[in-house]
C-alpha positions as semicolon CSV with decimal commas, in nm:
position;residue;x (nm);y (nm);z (nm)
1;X;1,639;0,496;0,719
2;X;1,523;0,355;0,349
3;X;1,163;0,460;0,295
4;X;0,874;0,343;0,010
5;X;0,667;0,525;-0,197
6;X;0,338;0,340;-0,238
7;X;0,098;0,431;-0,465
8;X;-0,258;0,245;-0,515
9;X;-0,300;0,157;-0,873
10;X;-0,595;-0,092;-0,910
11;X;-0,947;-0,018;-0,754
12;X;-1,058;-0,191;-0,406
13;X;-1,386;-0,198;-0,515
14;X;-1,531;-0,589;-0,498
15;X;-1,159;-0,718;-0,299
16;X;-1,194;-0,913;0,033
17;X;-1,289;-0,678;0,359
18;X;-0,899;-0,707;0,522
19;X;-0,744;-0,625;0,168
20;X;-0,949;-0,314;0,227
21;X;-0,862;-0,271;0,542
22;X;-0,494;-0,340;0,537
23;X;-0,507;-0,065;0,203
24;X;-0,705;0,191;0,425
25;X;-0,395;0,142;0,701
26;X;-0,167;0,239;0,480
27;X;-0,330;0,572;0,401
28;X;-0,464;0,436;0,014
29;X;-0,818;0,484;-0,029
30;X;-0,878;0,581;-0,414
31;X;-0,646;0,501;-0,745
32;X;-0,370;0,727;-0,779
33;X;-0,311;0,788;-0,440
34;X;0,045;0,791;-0,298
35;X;0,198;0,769;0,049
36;X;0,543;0,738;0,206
37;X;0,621;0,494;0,488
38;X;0,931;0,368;0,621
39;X;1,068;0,052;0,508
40;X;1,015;-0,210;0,806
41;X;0,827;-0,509;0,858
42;X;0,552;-0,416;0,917
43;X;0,512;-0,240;0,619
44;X;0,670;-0,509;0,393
45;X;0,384;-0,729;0,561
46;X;0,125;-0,474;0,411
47;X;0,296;-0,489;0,113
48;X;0,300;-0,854;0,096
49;X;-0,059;-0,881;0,112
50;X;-0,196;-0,619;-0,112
51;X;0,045;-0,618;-0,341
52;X;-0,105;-0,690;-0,631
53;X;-0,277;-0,368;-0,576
54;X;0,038;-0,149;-0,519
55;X;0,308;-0,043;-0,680
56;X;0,632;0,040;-0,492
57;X;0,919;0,226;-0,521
58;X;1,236;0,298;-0,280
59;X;1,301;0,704;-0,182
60;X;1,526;0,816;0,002
């Protein structure tokens, strides 16, 4: 199974309460941090959101 690499590159500070939130689920909570998740909808969903926030890359 494909997974992402998603690292938090712009700050949360002054972004709306569930853009928080839905950053915070993911494990992202300062710039520069990086997680791995797997690469389903419900992630692609987070992604989709906050993505202007993110940056994203495919591991395997």
């Amino acid at each position: 199974m494909a997974k992402l690499k998603i690292t938090l590159v712009k700050s949360l500070n002054g972004r709306l309460q569930k853009h928080i939130a839905t950053a915070e689920s993911l494990g992202l909570r300062k710039i520069g941090q990086q997680t791995i998740q797997p690469d389903n909808t419900q992630t692609r969903g987070k992604i989709a959101k906050i993505g202007y926030l993110l940056q994203v890359t495919e591991v395997e």
